[in-house]
PDB file of C-alpha atoms in Angstrom:
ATOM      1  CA  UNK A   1      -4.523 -22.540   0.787  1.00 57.00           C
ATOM      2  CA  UNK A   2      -5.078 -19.584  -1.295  1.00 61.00           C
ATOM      3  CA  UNK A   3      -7.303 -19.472  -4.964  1.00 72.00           C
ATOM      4  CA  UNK A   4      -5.525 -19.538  -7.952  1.00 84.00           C
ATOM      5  CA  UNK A   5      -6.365 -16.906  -9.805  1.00 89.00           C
ATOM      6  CA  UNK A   6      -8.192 -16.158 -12.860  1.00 88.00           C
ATOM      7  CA  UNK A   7      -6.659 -14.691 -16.207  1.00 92.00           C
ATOM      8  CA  UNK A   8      -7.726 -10.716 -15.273  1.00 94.00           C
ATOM      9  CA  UNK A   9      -7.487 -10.619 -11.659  1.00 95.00           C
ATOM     10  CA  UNK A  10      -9.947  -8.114 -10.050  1.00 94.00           C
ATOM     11  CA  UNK A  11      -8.764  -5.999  -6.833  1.00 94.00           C
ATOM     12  CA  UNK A  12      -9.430  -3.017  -4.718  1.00 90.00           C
ATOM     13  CA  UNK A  13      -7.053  -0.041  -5.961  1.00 89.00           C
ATOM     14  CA  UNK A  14      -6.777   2.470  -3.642  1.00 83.00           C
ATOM     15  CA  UNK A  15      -8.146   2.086   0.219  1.00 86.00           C
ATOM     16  CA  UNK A  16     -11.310   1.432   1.691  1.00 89.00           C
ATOM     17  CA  UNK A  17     -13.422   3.691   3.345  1.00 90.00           C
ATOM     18  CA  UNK A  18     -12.393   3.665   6.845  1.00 92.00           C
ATOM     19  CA  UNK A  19     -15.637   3.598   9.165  1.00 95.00           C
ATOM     20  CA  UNK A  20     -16.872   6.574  11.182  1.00 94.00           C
ATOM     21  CA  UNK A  21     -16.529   4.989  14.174  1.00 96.00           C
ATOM     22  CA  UNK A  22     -13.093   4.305  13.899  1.00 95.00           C
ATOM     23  CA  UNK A  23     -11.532   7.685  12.081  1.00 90.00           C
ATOM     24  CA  UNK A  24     -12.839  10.937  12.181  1.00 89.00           C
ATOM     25  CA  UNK A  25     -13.302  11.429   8.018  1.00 85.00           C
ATOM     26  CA  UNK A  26     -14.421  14.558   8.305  1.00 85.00           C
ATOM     27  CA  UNK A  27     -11.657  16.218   9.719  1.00 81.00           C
ATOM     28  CA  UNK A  28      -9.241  13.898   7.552  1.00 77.00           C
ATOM     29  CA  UNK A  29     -11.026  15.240   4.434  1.00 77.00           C
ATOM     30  CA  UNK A  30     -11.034  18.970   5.608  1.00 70.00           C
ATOM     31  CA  UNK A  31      -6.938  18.656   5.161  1.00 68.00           C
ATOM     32  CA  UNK A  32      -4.501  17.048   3.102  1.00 67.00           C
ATOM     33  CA  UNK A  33      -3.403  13.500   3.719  1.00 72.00           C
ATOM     34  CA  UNK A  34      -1.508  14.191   7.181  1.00 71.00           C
ATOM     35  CA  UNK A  35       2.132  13.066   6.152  1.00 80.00           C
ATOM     36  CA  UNK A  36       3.141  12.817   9.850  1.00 71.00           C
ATOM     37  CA  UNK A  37       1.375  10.509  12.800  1.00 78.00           C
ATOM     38  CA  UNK A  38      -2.264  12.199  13.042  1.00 79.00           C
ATOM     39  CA  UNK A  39      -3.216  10.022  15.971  1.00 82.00           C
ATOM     40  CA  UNK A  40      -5.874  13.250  16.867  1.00 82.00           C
ATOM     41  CA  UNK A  41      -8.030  11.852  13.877  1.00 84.00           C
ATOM     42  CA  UNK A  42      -8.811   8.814  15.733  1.00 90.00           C
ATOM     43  CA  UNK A  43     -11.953   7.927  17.789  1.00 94.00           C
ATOM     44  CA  UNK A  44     -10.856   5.206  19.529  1.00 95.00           C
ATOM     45  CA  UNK A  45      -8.833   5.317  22.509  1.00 95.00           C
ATOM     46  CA  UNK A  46      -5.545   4.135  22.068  1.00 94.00           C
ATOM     47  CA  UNK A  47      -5.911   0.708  24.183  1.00 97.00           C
ATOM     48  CA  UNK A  48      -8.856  -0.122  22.136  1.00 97.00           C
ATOM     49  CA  UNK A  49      -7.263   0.816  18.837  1.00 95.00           C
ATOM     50  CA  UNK A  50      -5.273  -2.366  17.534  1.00 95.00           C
ATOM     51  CA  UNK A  51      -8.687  -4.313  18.327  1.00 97.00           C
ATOM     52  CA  UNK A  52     -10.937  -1.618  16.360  1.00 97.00           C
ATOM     53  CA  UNK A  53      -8.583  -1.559  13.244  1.00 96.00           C
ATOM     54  CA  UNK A  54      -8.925  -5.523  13.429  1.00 97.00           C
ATOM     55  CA  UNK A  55     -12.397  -5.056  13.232  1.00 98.00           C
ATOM     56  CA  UNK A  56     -12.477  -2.784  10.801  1.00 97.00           C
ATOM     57  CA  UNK A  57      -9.972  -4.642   8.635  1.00 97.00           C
ATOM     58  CA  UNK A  58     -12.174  -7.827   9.095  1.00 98.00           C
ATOM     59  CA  UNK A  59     -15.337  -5.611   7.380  1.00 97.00           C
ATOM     60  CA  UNK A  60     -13.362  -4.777   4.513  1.00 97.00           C
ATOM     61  CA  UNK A  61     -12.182  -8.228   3.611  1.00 97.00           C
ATOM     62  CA  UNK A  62     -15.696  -9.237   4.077  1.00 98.00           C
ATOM     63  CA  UNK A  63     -16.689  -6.595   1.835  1.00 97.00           C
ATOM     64  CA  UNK A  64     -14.016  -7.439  -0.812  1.00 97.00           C
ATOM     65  CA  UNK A  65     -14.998 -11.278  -0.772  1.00 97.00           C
ATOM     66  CA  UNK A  66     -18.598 -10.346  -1.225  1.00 97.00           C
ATOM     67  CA  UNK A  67     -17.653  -8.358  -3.786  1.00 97.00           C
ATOM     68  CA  UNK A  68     -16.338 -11.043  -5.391  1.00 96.00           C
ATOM     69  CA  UNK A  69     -12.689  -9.760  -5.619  1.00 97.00           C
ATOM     70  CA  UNK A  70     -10.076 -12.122  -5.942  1.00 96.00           C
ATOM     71  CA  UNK A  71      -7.319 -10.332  -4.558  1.00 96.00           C
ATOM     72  CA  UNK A  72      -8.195  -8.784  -1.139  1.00 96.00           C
ATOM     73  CA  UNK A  73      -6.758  -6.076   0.543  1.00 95.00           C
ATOM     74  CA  UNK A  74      -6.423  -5.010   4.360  1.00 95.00           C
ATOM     75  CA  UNK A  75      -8.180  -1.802   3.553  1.00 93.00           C
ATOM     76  CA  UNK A  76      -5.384   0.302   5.019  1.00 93.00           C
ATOM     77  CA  UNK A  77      -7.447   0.915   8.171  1.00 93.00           C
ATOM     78  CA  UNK A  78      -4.640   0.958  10.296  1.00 92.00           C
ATOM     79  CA  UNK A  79      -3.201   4.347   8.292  1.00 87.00           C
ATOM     80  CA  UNK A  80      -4.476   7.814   8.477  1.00 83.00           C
ATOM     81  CA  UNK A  81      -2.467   7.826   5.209  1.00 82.00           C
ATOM     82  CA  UNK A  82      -0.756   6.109   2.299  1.00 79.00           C
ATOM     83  CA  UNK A  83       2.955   6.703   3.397  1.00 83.00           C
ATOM     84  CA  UNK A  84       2.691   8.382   7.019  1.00 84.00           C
ATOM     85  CA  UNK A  85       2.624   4.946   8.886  1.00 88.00           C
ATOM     86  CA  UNK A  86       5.499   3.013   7.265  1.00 92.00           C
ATOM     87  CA  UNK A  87       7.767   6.670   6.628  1.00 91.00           C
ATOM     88  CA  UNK A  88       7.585   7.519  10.356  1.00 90.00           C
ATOM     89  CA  UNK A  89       8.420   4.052  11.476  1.00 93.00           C
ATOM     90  CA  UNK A  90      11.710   4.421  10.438  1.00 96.00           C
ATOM     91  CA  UNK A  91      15.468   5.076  11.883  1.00 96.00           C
ATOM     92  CA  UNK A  92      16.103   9.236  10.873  1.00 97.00           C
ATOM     93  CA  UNK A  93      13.357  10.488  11.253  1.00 95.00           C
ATOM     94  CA  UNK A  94      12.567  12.578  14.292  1.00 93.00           C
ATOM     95  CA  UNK A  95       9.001  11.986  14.578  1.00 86.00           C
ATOM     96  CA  UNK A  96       8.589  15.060  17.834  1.00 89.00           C
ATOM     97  CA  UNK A  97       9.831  17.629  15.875  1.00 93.00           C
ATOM     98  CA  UNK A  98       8.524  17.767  12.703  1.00 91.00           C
ATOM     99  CA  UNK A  99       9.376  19.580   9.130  1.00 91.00           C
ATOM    100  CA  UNK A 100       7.600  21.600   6.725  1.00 89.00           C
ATOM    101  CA  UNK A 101       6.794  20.870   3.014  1.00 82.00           C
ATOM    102  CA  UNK A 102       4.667  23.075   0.761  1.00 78.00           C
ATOM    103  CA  UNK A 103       0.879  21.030  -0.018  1.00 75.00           C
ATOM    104  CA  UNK A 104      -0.459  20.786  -3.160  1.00 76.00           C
ATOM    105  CA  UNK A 105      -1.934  24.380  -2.487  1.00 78.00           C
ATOM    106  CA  UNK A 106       0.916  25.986  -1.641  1.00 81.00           C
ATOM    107  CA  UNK A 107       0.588  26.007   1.811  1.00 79.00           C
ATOM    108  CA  UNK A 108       3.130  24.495   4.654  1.00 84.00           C
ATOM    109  CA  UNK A 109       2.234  21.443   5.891  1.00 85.00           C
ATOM    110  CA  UNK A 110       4.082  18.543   8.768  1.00 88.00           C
ATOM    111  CA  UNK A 111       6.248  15.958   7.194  1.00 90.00           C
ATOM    112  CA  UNK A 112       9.088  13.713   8.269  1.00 92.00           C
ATOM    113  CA  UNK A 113      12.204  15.529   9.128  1.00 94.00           C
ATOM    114  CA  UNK A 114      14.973  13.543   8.337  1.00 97.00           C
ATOM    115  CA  UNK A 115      17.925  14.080  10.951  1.00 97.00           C
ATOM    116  CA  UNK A 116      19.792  10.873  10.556  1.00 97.00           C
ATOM    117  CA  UNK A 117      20.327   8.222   8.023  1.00 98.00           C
ATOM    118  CA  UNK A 118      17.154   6.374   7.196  1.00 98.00           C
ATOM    119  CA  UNK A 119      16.987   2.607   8.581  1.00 97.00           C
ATOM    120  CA  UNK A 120      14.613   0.293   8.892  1.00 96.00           C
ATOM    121  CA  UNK A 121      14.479  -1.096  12.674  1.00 93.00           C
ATOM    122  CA  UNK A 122      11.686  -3.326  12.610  1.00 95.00           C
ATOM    123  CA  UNK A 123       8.862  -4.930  10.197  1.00 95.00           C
ATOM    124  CA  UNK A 124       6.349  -2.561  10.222  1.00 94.00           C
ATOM    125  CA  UNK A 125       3.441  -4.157   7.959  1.00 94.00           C
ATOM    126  CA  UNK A 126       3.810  -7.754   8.643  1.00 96.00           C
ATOM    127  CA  UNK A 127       1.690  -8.073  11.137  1.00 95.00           C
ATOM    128  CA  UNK A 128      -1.212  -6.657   8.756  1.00 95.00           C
ATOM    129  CA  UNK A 129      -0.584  -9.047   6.601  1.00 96.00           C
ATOM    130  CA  UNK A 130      -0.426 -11.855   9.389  1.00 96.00           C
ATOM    131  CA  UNK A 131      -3.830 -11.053  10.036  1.00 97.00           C
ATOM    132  CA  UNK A 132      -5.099 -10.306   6.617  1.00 96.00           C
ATOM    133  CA  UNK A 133      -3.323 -14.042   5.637  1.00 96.00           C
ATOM    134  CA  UNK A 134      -5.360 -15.925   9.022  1.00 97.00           C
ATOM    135  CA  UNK A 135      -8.792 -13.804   7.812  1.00 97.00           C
ATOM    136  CA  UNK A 136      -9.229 -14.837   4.235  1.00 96.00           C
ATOM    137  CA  UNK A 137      -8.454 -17.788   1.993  1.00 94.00           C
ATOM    138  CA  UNK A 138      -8.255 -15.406  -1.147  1.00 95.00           C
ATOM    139  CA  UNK A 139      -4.689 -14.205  -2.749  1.00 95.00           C
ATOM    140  CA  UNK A 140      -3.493 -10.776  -0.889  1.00 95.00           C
ATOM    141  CA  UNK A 141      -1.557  -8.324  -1.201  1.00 95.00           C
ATOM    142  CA  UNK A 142      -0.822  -4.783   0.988  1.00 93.00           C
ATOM    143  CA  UNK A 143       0.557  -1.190   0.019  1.00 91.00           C
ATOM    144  CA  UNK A 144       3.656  -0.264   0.715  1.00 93.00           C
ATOM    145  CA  UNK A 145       4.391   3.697  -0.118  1.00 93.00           C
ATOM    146  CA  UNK A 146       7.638   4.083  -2.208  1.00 94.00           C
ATOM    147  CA  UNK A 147      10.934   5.682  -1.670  1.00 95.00           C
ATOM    148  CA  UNK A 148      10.693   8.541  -3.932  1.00 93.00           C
ATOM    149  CA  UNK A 149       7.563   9.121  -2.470  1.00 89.00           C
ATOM    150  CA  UNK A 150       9.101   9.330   1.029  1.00 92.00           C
ATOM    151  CA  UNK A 151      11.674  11.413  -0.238  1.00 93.00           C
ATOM    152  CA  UNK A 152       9.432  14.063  -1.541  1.00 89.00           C
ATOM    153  CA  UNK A 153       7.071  14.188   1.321  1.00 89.00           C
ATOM    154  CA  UNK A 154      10.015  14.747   3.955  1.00 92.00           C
ATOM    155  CA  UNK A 155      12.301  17.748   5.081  1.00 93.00           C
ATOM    156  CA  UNK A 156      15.952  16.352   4.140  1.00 96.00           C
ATOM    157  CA  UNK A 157      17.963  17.473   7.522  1.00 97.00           C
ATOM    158  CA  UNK A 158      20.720  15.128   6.857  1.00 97.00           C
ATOM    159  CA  UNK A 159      21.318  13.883   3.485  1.00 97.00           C
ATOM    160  CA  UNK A 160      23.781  16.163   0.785  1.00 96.00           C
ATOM    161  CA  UNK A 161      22.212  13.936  -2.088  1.00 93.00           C
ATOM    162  CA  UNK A 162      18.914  13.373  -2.492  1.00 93.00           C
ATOM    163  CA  UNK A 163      19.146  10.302  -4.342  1.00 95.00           C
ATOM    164  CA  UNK A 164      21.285   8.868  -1.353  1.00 97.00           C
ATOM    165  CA  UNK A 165      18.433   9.747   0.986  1.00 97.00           C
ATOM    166  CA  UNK A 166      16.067   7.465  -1.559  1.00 96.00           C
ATOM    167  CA  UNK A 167      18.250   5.206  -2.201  1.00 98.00           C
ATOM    168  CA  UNK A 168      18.221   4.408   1.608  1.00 98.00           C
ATOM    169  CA  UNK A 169      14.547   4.603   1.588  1.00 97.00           C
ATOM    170  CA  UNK A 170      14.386   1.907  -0.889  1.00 98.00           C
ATOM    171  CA  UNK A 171      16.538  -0.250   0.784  1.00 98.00           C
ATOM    172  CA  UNK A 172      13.992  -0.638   3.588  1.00 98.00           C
ATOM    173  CA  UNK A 173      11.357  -0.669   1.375  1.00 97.00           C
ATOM    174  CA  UNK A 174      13.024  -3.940  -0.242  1.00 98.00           C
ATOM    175  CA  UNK A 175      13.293  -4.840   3.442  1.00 97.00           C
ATOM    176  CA  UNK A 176       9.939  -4.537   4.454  1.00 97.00           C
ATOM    177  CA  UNK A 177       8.406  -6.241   0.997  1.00 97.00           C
ATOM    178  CA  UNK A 178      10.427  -9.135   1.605  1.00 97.00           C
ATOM    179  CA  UNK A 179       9.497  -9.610   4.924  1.00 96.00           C
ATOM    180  CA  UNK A 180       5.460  -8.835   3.917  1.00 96.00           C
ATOM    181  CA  UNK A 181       5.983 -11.719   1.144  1.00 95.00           C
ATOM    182  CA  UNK A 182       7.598 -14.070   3.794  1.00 95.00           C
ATOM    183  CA  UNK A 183       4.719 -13.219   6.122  1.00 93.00           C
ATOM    184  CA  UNK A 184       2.405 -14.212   3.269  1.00 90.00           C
ATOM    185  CA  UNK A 185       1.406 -11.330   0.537  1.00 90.00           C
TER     186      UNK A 185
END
């Protein structure tokens, strides 16, 4: 049973500070936020890495409800950032081969190439919010990046309209937040 909550709401905005033990943050803060898998960043091996982010997730709901928030987050330890985990999860997208999109500074940097037309194949978050739902009794919620978002951190391969391309990236954003709300958020 969750709280019900007060008139202003308090909440983390933004993610929590992923542990040093789990993600290098040195290297992730010598470079922009990587906008392709950046599995290198990680320091845990990768059979021991859906138990660390658990752990880590359980420390910052701990850490919220200490806090005294009253909507708690997941922390978005399982990301190395914002929109990289949910945007290469999906249907065209060729993940091996990435593209190239100019940085804030100017410079090239790895996105999602877009080679086919973007579906969702499978819930991607819900099992963060499974476990976010079993670990607290407090109202949740979880981040989900947006589509025009996803459509200007990608290399367009495929689409002659941009607005198709994010209009197909919203459709499985709309996916994915109804299955996070089913799941509990």
């Amino acid at each position: 049973m969750t709280r019900k909550l007060p008139l202003l709401p308090t909440s983390l905005v933004g993610s929590y500070p992923q542990p040093e033990w789990l993600i290098d943050r040195k290297r992730l803060a010598g470079r922009f936020p990587p906008r392709v898998r950046a599995r290198e960043l990680w320091r845990v091996a990768p059979e021991f890495l859906d138990q660390a982010q658990d752990d880590a997730t359980l420390l910052a709901i701990r850490a919220q409800e200490r806090a005294g928030l009253d909507i708690v987050t997941d922390g978005e330890m399982r990301r190395e950032s914002y929109s990289n985990r949910f945007a290469t999860a999906l249907d065209g997208v060729d993940i091996d081969n990435p593209g190239s999109a100019l940085d804030r500074s100017g410079h090239p940097n790895p996105v999602p190439r877009v080679v086919g037309r973007i579906r969702r194949r499978h819930a991607v978050e819900t099992r963060d919010v499974q476990f976010l739902r079993a670990n607290t009794d407090r109202v949740i919620k979880i981040t989900v990046p947006g589509p025009f978002t996803m459509a200007q951190q990608a290399q367009n391969d495929f689409y002659e309209d941009e607005a198709e391309m994010a209009m197909d990236y919203a459709a499985a954003v709309n996916e994915e937040i109804r299955d996070l709300f089913a799941a509990g958020a």
